[in-house]
Coordinates of C-alpha atoms in Angstrom, one line a residue:
X1 CA -17.0 -20.8 33.7
X2 CA -17.4 -17.3 32.9
X3 CA -14.7 -17.5 30.1
X4 CA -16.5 -20.7 28.7
X5 CA -19.9 -19.0 28.6
X6 CA -18.3 -15.9 26.8
X7 CA -16.8 -18.2 24.3
X8 CA -20.2 -20.0 23.7
X9 CA -22.0 -16.5 23.4
X10 CA -19.3 -15.5 20.8
X11 CA -19.8 -18.7 18.8
X12 CA -23.7 -18.0 18.8
X13 CA -23.1 -14.5 17.6
X14 CA -20.6 -15.6 14.9
X15 CA -23.0 -18.2 13.5
X16 CA -25.9 -15.7 13.6
X17 CA -23.7 -13.3 11.6
X18 CA -23.0 -15.9 9.0
X19 CA -26.7 -16.5 8.5
X20 CA -27.4 -12.9 8.3
X21 CA -24.7 -12.4 5.8
X22 CA -25.9 -15.3 3.7
X23 CA -29.5 -13.9 3.6
X24 CA -28.2 -10.6 2.7
X25 CA -26.0 -12.1 -0.1
X26 CA -29.0 -13.9 -1.6
X27 CA -31.0 -10.8 -2.1
X28 CA -28.1 -8.6 -3.4
X29 CA -27.7 -8.1 -7.0
X30 CA -24.4 -9.4 -8.6
X31 CA -21.6 -6.8 -9.0
X32 CA -19.7 -7.7 -12.3
X33 CA -16.1 -8.6 -12.1
X34 CA -14.4 -5.9 -14.2
X35 CA -12.9 -7.2 -17.5
X36 CA -10.8 -4.4 -18.4
X37 CA -10.6 -0.5 -18.2
X38 CA -11.4 1.7 -15.2
X39 CA -14.8 2.3 -13.7
X40 CA -16.5 5.6 -14.3
X41 CA -15.4 8.1 -11.6
X42 CA -17.0 11.3 -10.6
X43 CA -15.3 14.5 -11.6
X44 CA -14.5 17.2 -8.9
X45 CA -14.3 20.8 -9.8
X46 CA -10.5 20.6 -9.4
X47 CA -10.3 18.1 -12.2
X48 CA -9.7 15.2 -10.0
X49 CA -12.0 12.1 -9.9
X50 CA -13.1 11.7 -6.3
X51 CA -14.9 9.0 -4.4
X52 CA -18.2 9.7 -2.6
X53 CA -18.4 9.8 1.2
X54 CA -17.5 7.0 3.7
X55 CA -19.6 3.9 4.5
X56 CA -22.4 5.0 6.7
X57 CA -21.6 2.6 9.6
X58 CA -18.6 3.1 12.0
X59 CA -16.2 0.4 12.6
X60 CA -17.7 -0.4 15.9
X61 CA -20.6 1.4 17.5
X62 CA -20.1 3.4 20.8
X63 CA -21.7 2.2 24.0
X64 CA -24.4 4.9 23.6
X65 CA -25.3 3.7 20.1
X66 CA -25.5 0.1 21.2
X67 CA -27.6 0.4 24.3
X68 CA -29.3 3.7 23.8
X69 CA -27.4 5.9 26.3
X70 CA -24.4 4.4 27.8
X71 CA -24.3 1.5 30.3
X72 CA -22.6 -1.9 29.7
X73 CA -24.6 -3.4 26.8
X74 CA -22.7 -1.8 23.8
X75 CA -19.4 -2.4 25.4
X76 CA -20.0 -6.1 26.0
X77 CA -21.4 -6.6 22.4
X78 CA -18.2 -4.9 21.0
X79 CA -15.9 -7.1 23.0
X80 CA -17.7 -10.3 22.0
X81 CA -17.5 -9.2 18.4
X82 CA -13.8 -8.6 18.7
X83 CA -13.1 -11.8 20.5
X84 CA -14.8 -13.8 17.9
X85 CA -12.8 -12.2 15.2
X86 CA -9.3 -13.2 16.7
X87 CA -7.1 -15.7 15.0
X88 CA -6.1 -18.9 16.8
X89 CA -4.2 -22.2 16.2
X90 CA -5.5 -23.7 12.9
X91 CA -7.0 -20.5 11.6
X92 CA -7.1 -19.9 7.8
X93 CA -6.7 -16.4 6.3
X94 CA -7.4 -15.2 2.8
X95 CA -5.5 -12.3 1.5
X96 CA -7.1 -10.6 -1.6
X97 CA -4.2 -9.0 -3.4
X98 CA -0.5 -10.0 -3.5
X99 CA 1.2 -6.6 -3.8
X100 CA 3.0 -4.7 -1.0
X101 CA 0.2 -4.5 1.4
X102 CA -1.0 -8.2 0.9
X103 CA 2.5 -9.7 1.2
X104 CA 3.3 -7.7 4.1
X105 CA 0.2 -8.9 6.0
X106 CA 0.8 -12.5 4.8
X107 CA 4.5 -12.4 6.1
X108 CA 3.6 -10.9 9.5
X109 CA 0.8 -13.3 10.0
X110 CA 3.0 -16.5 9.3
X111 CA 5.9 -15.0 11.3
X112 CA 3.7 -14.2 14.3
X113 CA 1.9 -17.5 14.1
X114 CA 5.3 -19.3 14.1
X115 CA 6.4 -17.3 17.2
X116 CA 3.4 -18.2 19.0
X117 CA 3.5 -21.9 18.1
X118 CA 0.3 -21.6 16.1
X119 CA -0.7 -23.4 12.9
X120 CA -1.9 -20.9 10.4
X121 CA -2.9 -21.2 6.7
X122 CA -2.6 -18.2 4.5
X123 CA -3.9 -17.9 0.9
X124 CA -3.1 -15.1 -1.5
X125 CA -5.7 -14.4 -4.3
X126 CA -4.2 -12.2 -7.0
X127 CA -4.9 -11.5 -10.7
X128 CA -1.5 -12.7 -11.6
X129 CA 0.0 -16.1 -11.3
X130 CA 2.8 -14.9 -9.1
X131 CA 4.2 -11.8 -7.1
X132 CA 5.8 -8.8 -8.8
X133 CA 4.1 -9.2 -12.0
X134 CA 1.0 -6.9 -12.2
X135 CA -0.6 -4.1 -10.2
X136 CA 0.7 -0.7 -9.0
X137 CA 3.3 -2.4 -6.7
X138 CA 5.1 -4.1 -9.7
X139 CA 5.7 -0.7 -11.5
X140 CA 6.6 1.4 -8.4
X141 CA 9.7 3.6 -8.5
X142 CA 11.1 1.8 -5.4
X143 CA 12.4 4.8 -3.4
X144 CA 12.4 3.7 0.3
X145 CA 12.7 6.8 2.6
X146 CA 10.8 8.4 5.6
X147 CA 10.5 12.0 4.4
X148 CA 7.9 14.3 2.8
X149 CA 8.7 16.5 -0.1
X150 CA 9.3 19.3 2.4
X151 CA 11.8 17.1 4.2
X152 CA 9.6 16.6 7.3
X153 CA 9.6 13.1 8.8
X154 CA 6.4 11.3 8.0
X155 CA 4.0 10.0 10.7
X156 CA 5.6 7.0 12.3
X157 CA 8.5 7.5 9.7
X158 CA 11.3 6.1 11.8
X159 CA 9.4 3.0 12.9
X160 CA 8.1 2.5 9.3
X161 CA 11.6 2.7 7.7
X162 CA 13.0 0.1 10.3
X163 CA 9.9 -2.1 9.7
X164 CA 10.3 -2.0 5.9
X165 CA 14.0 -2.9 6.2
X166 CA 13.1 -5.9 8.3
X167 CA 11.0 -7.3 5.5
X168 CA 13.5 -6.3 3.0
X169 CA 16.2 -8.3 4.8
X170 CA 14.0 -11.4 4.7
X171 CA 13.4 -11.0 1.0
X172 CA 17.1 -10.5 0.4
X173 CA 17.7 -14.0 1.8
X174 CA 16.1 -15.3 -1.4
X175 CA 16.6 -12.4 -3.8
X176 CA 19.9 -10.7 -3.1
X177 CA 19.5 -8.5 -6.1
X178 CA 16.4 -6.7 -4.8
X179 CA 18.3 -3.7 -3.6
X180 CA 19.7 -1.5 -6.3
X181 CA 21.3 1.2 -4.3
X182 CA 21.7 2.0 -0.6
X183 CA 21.2 5.7 -1.1
X184 CA 19.0 8.1 -2.9
X185 CA 18.9 11.9 -3.5
X186 CA 16.1 14.5 -3.0
X187 CA 17.1 17.8 -4.6
X188 CA 15.8 21.3 -4.1
X189 CA 14.7 23.5 -7.1
X190 CA 13.4 26.5 -4.9
X191 CA 15.0 28.5 -2.2
X192 CA 12.2 27.6 0.1
X193 CA 12.7 23.9 -0.4
X194 CA 16.5 24.3 0.0
X195 CA 16.0 25.8 3.4
X196 CA 13.7 23.0 4.4
X197 CA 16.0 20.2 3.2
X198 CA 18.9 21.9 5.0
X199 CA 16.8 21.7 8.2
X200 CA 16.2 18.0 7.5
X201 CA 20.0 17.4 7.3
X202 CA 20.5 19.2 10.6
X203 CA 17.7 17.4 12.4
X204 CA 18.1 14.0 11.1
X205 CA 21.8 13.3 10.4
X206 CA 21.5 9.6 10.8
X207 CA 19.5 9.6 7.4
X208 CA 20.3 12.8 5.6
X209 CA 23.4 14.8 4.4
X210 CA 23.2 18.1 2.8
X211 CA 25.1 18.4 -0.6
X212 CA 25.8 21.7 -2.5
X213 CA 24.7 22.0 -6.1
X214 CA 28.1 20.9 -7.6
X215 CA 28.1 17.7 -5.4
X216 CA 24.5 16.9 -6.4
X217 CA 25.5 17.3 -10.2
X218 CA 28.6 15.3 -9.8
X219 CA 26.8 12.4 -8.0
X220 CA 23.5 12.4 -9.9
X221 CA 23.9 14.4 -13.1
X222 CA 21.1 16.7 -12.1
X223 CA 21.6 20.3 -13.2
X224 CA 20.2 23.6 -12.1
X225 CA 19.5 22.6 -8.5
X226 CA 20.0 24.5 -5.3
X227 CA 21.6 21.5 -3.6
X228 CA 19.9 18.5 -2.1
X229 CA 20.1 15.6 0.4
X230 CA 21.9 12.3 0.2
X231 CA 19.6 9.9 2.0
X232 CA 21.1 6.8 3.6
X233 CA 20.9 4.9 6.9
X234 CA 18.4 2.4 5.5
X235 CA 17.1 4.6 2.7
X236 CA 17.3 2.4 -0.4
X237 CA 16.3 2.0 -4.0
X238 CA 14.5 -1.4 -4.5
X239 CA 13.4 -3.3 -7.5
X240 CA 10.0 -3.9 -6.2
X241 CA 9.1 -6.9 -8.3
X242 CA 12.3 -8.8 -7.2
X243 CA 11.6 -7.8 -3.6
X244 CA 8.0 -9.1 -3.7
X245 CA 9.2 -12.4 -5.1
X246 CA 11.7 -12.8 -2.4
X247 CA 9.2 -11.8 0.3
X248 CA 6.7 -14.4 -1.0
X249 CA 9.4 -17.1 -1.0
X250 CA 10.1 -16.3 2.6
X251 CA 6.4 -16.6 3.4
X252 CA 6.5 -20.1 1.9
X253 CA 9.6 -20.9 3.8
X254 CA 8.2 -19.7 7.1
X255 CA 5.1 -21.9 6.6
X256 CA 7.1 -24.9 5.6
X257 CA 9.5 -24.6 8.6
X258 CA 6.7 -24.3 11.1
X259 CA 6.2 -27.2 13.5
X260 CA 2.5 -26.8 13.3
X261 CA 0.0 -27.1 10.4
X262 CA 0.8 -23.9 8.5
X263 CA 0.7 -23.2 4.7
X264 CA 1.2 -20.3 2.4
X265 CA -0.5 -20.8 -0.9
X266 CA -0.9 -18.5 -4.0
X267 CA -4.2 -18.7 -6.1
X268 CA -4.3 -17.1 -9.5
X269 CA -7.7 -15.1 -10.0
X270 CA -7.5 -14.2 -13.7
X271 CA -9.2 -11.4 -15.3
X272 CA -12.8 -12.2 -16.3
X273 CA -12.0 -12.1 -20.0
X274 CA -9.4 -14.8 -19.8
X275 CA -11.8 -17.6 -20.0
X276 CA -13.9 -19.6 -17.7
X277 CA -11.3 -19.7 -15.0
X278 CA -12.0 -19.5 -11.2
X279 CA -11.7 -15.8 -11.1
X280 CA -14.2 -15.1 -14.0
X281 CA -17.0 -14.5 -11.4
X282 CA -19.0 -11.7 -10.0
X283 CA -19.3 -10.2 -6.6
X284 CA -21.4 -13.1 -5.2
X285 CA -18.5 -15.4 -6.0
X286 CA -16.2 -13.5 -3.9
X287 CA -18.3 -14.1 -0.9
X288 CA -18.5 -17.8 -1.7
X289 CA -14.7 -18.1 -2.4
X290 CA -13.8 -16.4 0.9
X291 CA -16.5 -18.4 3.0
X292 CA -14.2 -21.1 3.9
X293 CA -11.7 -18.8 5.6
X294 CA -11.7 -17.7 9.2
X295 CA -10.7 -14.1 8.1
X296 CA -10.1 -12.2 4.9
X297 CA -7.7 -9.2 4.4
X298 CA -8.8 -7.1 1.4
X299 CA -5.6 -5.5 0.1
X300 CA -6.0 -5.6 -3.8
X301 CA -5.4 -1.8 -4.2
X302 CA -7.5 -0.4 -6.9
X303 CA -8.8 -3.9 -7.6
X304 CA -11.0 -3.6 -4.5
X305 CA -13.1 -0.9 -6.2
X306 CA -12.5 -1.6 -10.0
X307 CA -13.2 -5.2 -9.7
X308 CA -16.1 -4.9 -7.1
X309 CA -14.5 -6.7 -4.4
X310 CA -15.9 -4.1 -2.0
X311 CA -19.7 -3.6 -2.0
X312 CA -21.2 -0.3 -3.1
X313 CA -22.1 2.0 -0.2
X314 CA -25.5 3.7 -0.1
X315 CA -25.8 6.6 -2.4
X316 CA -25.7 10.1 -1.1
X317 CA -28.4 12.6 -1.5
X318 CA -28.7 13.6 -5.1
X319 CA -26.9 10.7 -6.6
X320 CA -28.6 8.8 -9.5
X321 CA -29.5 5.2 -8.9
X322 CA -26.9 2.8 -10.3
X323 CA -24.1 5.3 -10.2
X324 CA -20.9 3.2 -9.5
X325 CA -18.5 6.0 -9.5
X326 CA -17.5 6.0 -5.9
X327 CA -15.5 3.8 -3.4
X328 CA -17.1 4.6 -0.1
X329 CA -13.7 5.4 1.5
X330 CA -11.7 8.6 1.6
X331 CA -9.5 7.8 -1.3
X332 CA -8.9 8.8 -5.0
X333 CA -8.0 6.3 -7.7
X334 CA -5.0 7.8 -9.5
X335 CA -3.5 6.5 -12.7
X336 CA 0.3 6.7 -12.9
X337 CA 2.4 6.2 -16.0
X338 CA 6.1 6.0 -16.2
X339 CA 8.7 5.7 -18.9
X340 CA 11.7 3.5 -19.2
X341 CA 14.5 5.3 -21.0
X342 CA 17.4 3.4 -22.6
X343 CA 20.8 4.9 -21.6
X344 CA 24.4 4.3 -21.9
X345 CA 25.5 3.4 -18.3
X346 CA 28.5 5.0 -16.5
X347 CA 31.4 2.9 -15.3
X348 CA 31.4 4.4 -11.8
X349 CA 30.6 2.7 -8.6
X350 CA 27.0 1.6 -8.3
X351 CA 27.1 -1.2 -5.9
X352 CA 25.3 0.7 -3.2
X353 CA 28.5 1.9 -1.3
X354 CA 28.9 5.6 -0.6
X355 CA 31.7 6.1 -3.1
X356 CA 33.7 9.3 -3.1
X357 CA 31.2 11.5 -5.0
X358 CA 33.7 12.8 -7.5
X359 CA 32.6 11.0 -10.6
X360 CA 29.4 10.8 -12.6
X361 CA 28.0 12.8 -15.4
X362 CA 29.7 10.9 -18.2
X363 CA 27.7 9.6 -19.8
X364 CA 24.8 8.8 -17.3
X365 CA 25.1 8.6 -13.5
X366 CA 22.9 5.7 -12.4
X367 CA 21.4 7.2 -9.2
X368 CA 18.0 7.8 -7.9
X369 CA 16.9 11.3 -7.8
X370 CA 13.6 12.6 -6.3
X371 CA 12.0 16.1 -6.6
X372 CA 8.1 15.7 -7.2
X373 CA 9.0 13.3 -10.0
X374 CA 11.7 10.7 -9.8
X375 CA 14.5 9.1 -11.7
X376 CA 15.4 5.6 -10.7
X377 CA 17.9 3.0 -11.9
X378 CA 16.7 -0.4 -13.1
X379 CA 18.4 -3.9 -12.7
X380 CA 19.2 -3.5 -16.5
X381 CA 22.1 -1.0 -16.5
X382 CA 21.1 0.1 -20.0
X383 CA 17.8 1.7 -18.7
X384 CA 16.5 4.0 -16.1
X385 CA 12.7 4.6 -15.0
X386 CA 11.3 8.0 -14.9
X387 CA 7.9 8.7 -13.4
X388 CA 5.1 9.1 -12.7
X389 CA 2.2 11.0 -14.0
X390 CA -0.8 11.7 -11.8
X391 CA -3.9 11.1 -13.9
X392 CA -7.5 11.5 -12.6
X393 CA -9.2 11.6 -15.8
X394 CA -11.0 8.4 -17.1
X395 CA -9.0 8.2 -20.4
X396 CA -5.2 7.7 -20.0
X397 CA -2.6 9.9 -21.6
X398 CA -1.1 8.7 -24.8
X399 CA 2.4 7.3 -24.6
X400 CA 3.7 10.6 -26.4
X401 CA 1.8 12.8 -24.1
X402 CA 3.3 10.8 -21.1
X403 CA 6.9 11.3 -22.4
X404 CA 6.2 15.0 -23.1
X405 CA 4.9 15.6 -19.6
X406 CA 7.7 13.7 -17.8
X407 CA 10.4 15.4 -20.0
X408 CA 9.1 18.8 -19.0
X409 CA 9.3 17.9 -15.4
X410 CA 12.4 16.0 -15.2
X411 CA 14.8 17.3 -18.0
X412 CA 17.0 18.8 -15.2
X413 CA 17.0 15.7 -13.1
X414 CA 18.0 13.5 -16.0
X415 CA 19.4 15.7 -18.8
X416 CA 21.6 13.0 -20.3
X417 CA 19.0 10.3 -20.7
X418 CA 16.5 12.8 -22.2
X419 CA 19.0 14.1 -24.6
X420 CA 20.7 10.9 -25.8
X421 CA 18.3 8.0 -24.7
X422 CA 15.0 7.0 -26.1
X423 CA 11.7 5.7 -24.6
X424 CA 11.6 1.9 -24.8
X425 CA 8.5 1.3 -22.7
X426 CA 5.7 3.0 -20.9
X427 CA 4.3 1.4 -17.7
X428 CA 1.0 2.0 -15.9
X429 CA -0.6 1.3 -12.7
X430 CA -3.5 2.6 -10.5
X431 CA -2.8 4.0 -7.1
X432 CA -5.3 4.2 -4.3
X433 CA -4.4 7.6 -2.8
X434 CA -5.9 8.2 0.6
X435 CA -7.1 11.8 1.5
X436 CA -5.0 14.1 3.6
X437 CA -5.8 13.8 7.3
X438 CA -4.4 15.4 10.3
X439 CA -1.2 13.5 10.0
X440 CA -1.0 13.6 6.1
X441 CA -1.8 10.7 3.9
X442 CA -2.0 7.5 5.9
X443 CA -3.0 4.0 4.8
X444 CA -6.4 2.7 5.3
X445 CA -6.0 -0.3 7.7
X446 CA -8.2 -2.0 10.3
X447 CA -11.4 -3.9 10.8
X448 CA -13.7 -3.5 7.7
X449 CA -17.0 -1.5 8.1
X450 CA -20.2 -3.4 8.7
X451 CA -21.3 -3.2 5.1
X452 CA -18.2 -5.0 4.0
X453 CA -18.4 -7.6 6.7
X454 CA -21.9 -8.4 5.7
X455 CA -21.3 -8.5 2.0
X456 CA -17.8 -9.9 1.6
X457 CA -16.7 -11.8 4.8
X458 CA -18.0 -11.3 8.3
X459 CA -14.3 -11.2 9.6
X460 CA -12.8 -9.0 6.9
X461 CA -10.1 -6.3 7.3
X462 CA -9.0 -3.5 5.0
X463 CA -5.4 -2.6 4.1
X464 CA -5.2 -0.2 1.2
X465 CA -4.6 3.4 0.3
X466 CA -0.8 3.3 0.5
X467 CA -0.4 5.2 -2.9
X468 CA 3.1 6.4 -3.4
X469 CA 4.1 5.6 0.1
X470 CA 3.6 1.9 -0.2
X471 CA 7.2 0.9 0.4
X472 CA 7.7 3.1 3.5
X473 CA 4.2 2.2 5.1
X474 CA 3.6 -1.4 4.0
X475 CA 5.7 -2.9 6.7
X476 CA 4.7 -1.0 9.8
X477 CA 1.0 -0.9 9.0
X478 CA 1.0 -4.6 8.0
X479 CA 2.5 -5.3 11.5
X480 CA -0.2 -3.2 13.2
X481 CA -3.0 -4.8 11.3
X482 CA -1.8 -8.3 12.1
X483 CA -1.5 -7.4 15.7
X484 CA -5.1 -6.5 15.7
X485 CA -6.0 -9.8 14.0
X486 CA -4.1 -11.8 16.6
X487 CA -5.2 -10.0 19.7
X488 CA -1.8 -8.5 20.2
X489 CA -3.0 -4.9 21.0
X490 CA -4.9 -2.7 23.7
X491 CA -8.4 -3.5 24.5
X492 CA -9.8 -0.4 23.0
X493 CA -10.1 3.4 23.4
X494 CA -12.9 5.6 24.6
X495 CA -16.5 5.3 23.7
X496 CA -16.4 1.7 22.7
X497 CA -13.9 2.2 19.9
X498 CA -12.1 -0.9 18.5
X499 CA -8.8 -2.1 19.9
X500 CA -5.7 -0.3 18.4
X501 CA -2.1 -1.4 18.3
X502 CA 0.5 0.4 20.6
X503 CA 1.5 3.5 18.7
X504 CA -1.5 3.8 16.5
X505 CA -4.3 5.6 18.3
X506 CA -5.4 7.0 15.1
X507 CA -5.5 3.9 13.1
X508 CA -9.1 4.3 12.3
X509 CA -8.8 7.9 11.1
X510 CA -10.6 7.0 7.9
X511 CA -13.8 6.2 9.8
X512 CA -13.8 9.4 11.8
X513 CA -14.3 12.0 9.1
X514 CA -10.7 13.0 9.5
X515 CA -9.9 13.4 5.9
X516 CA -9.9 16.7 4.0

């Protein structure tokens, strides 16, 4: 009886929330769906364009905030709110953005639903008509490994590598050519970094092997290094567009093979300047489009901010009215441009096996090399990818300036291609780069702030801020986020905090002022 009463109360709260959201939506002005080009961003003294502060509301208020001084009122309200947000048999979920974050979340949801004998309908909304076509994910370098530039293991790095490889294996069932190499190389150009990387090899022999400068040059063609690491044991070079296509195909198969009423559907939301299609709409239309779903995952990367999917947060003191230059989250929007260089491939072993390391250098060893910037192979053996710039200014660098900048930074990493090759294409993508917190740069994942739930969807969740660590973090954080959505987690922390998955006590770092 008590459980039944709790469910009825949650339903009343849920309906009341919908009514409040509808009223707020009717009085809120439209936010134009961006046609093209970046929104104006605020310049920091450092030259970076930075977002303004966080949304004012916390993810869930503490007991003291809810009932004015402790007691049980706030905690009960929080538990009812969390209970009404959980997915159940027959639920439907909208995923806004079909890149690494969105497809990881979609795959985890469908798999967990199948394991729990639940029916679940997942619809992915994306600017492109299929996965791996546009966005930052589609132009990523594809270097999967768990280490920072200093050779330290990233937060949750071991777990993250394993989780990403689980998703990769599912994709390979459909697209076996998604993996280009089963190794990559991180090289040292300073004595300090060489010491750091040697320590990495000693501490993590399951992934890292130290190579002297001659071995590095022989295997990769990189010159003037002080040695480096060969990374294996699950560290890989991935062609991300192919990987995403395979992962989505596995999502569809998982839904089709379910004995319950499950579905995986892709909906193309074109740019607003492409005509009068479904996606040529303003911010109000996003609320209307998502209203039929039981939950929404907002994972469109920079599109969440540039296309007004997220609502504007209240301006801070001293800001001009109508200034749209901020995101409301501890992130920076960073443009990255890379170049594709035509090369003459070598005839050596490039099937992903270890090889003997004696060849290379004539004419172009086709290995992935990382040192600040990266050199990565492509499926086309006549080309390599070199990237990427980090651009915070509103206007992009010209193709010539991009090539000049990357040549200056990578000429020792890829001397042959820069000497004999030519630039055949320049790719571009926007990264959502989270600010540094106590554990470095971590994704933004979890229940959306109150302002987002009231404006976009009352049961909305965020999954963004992966930046250059999208490959290593998309799997493990997609797993954690979907655990939350399906109630597969702890009941909550201290002071009425939202539940967190096991191993992720700091999941909501981005709502606690933990960024620098």
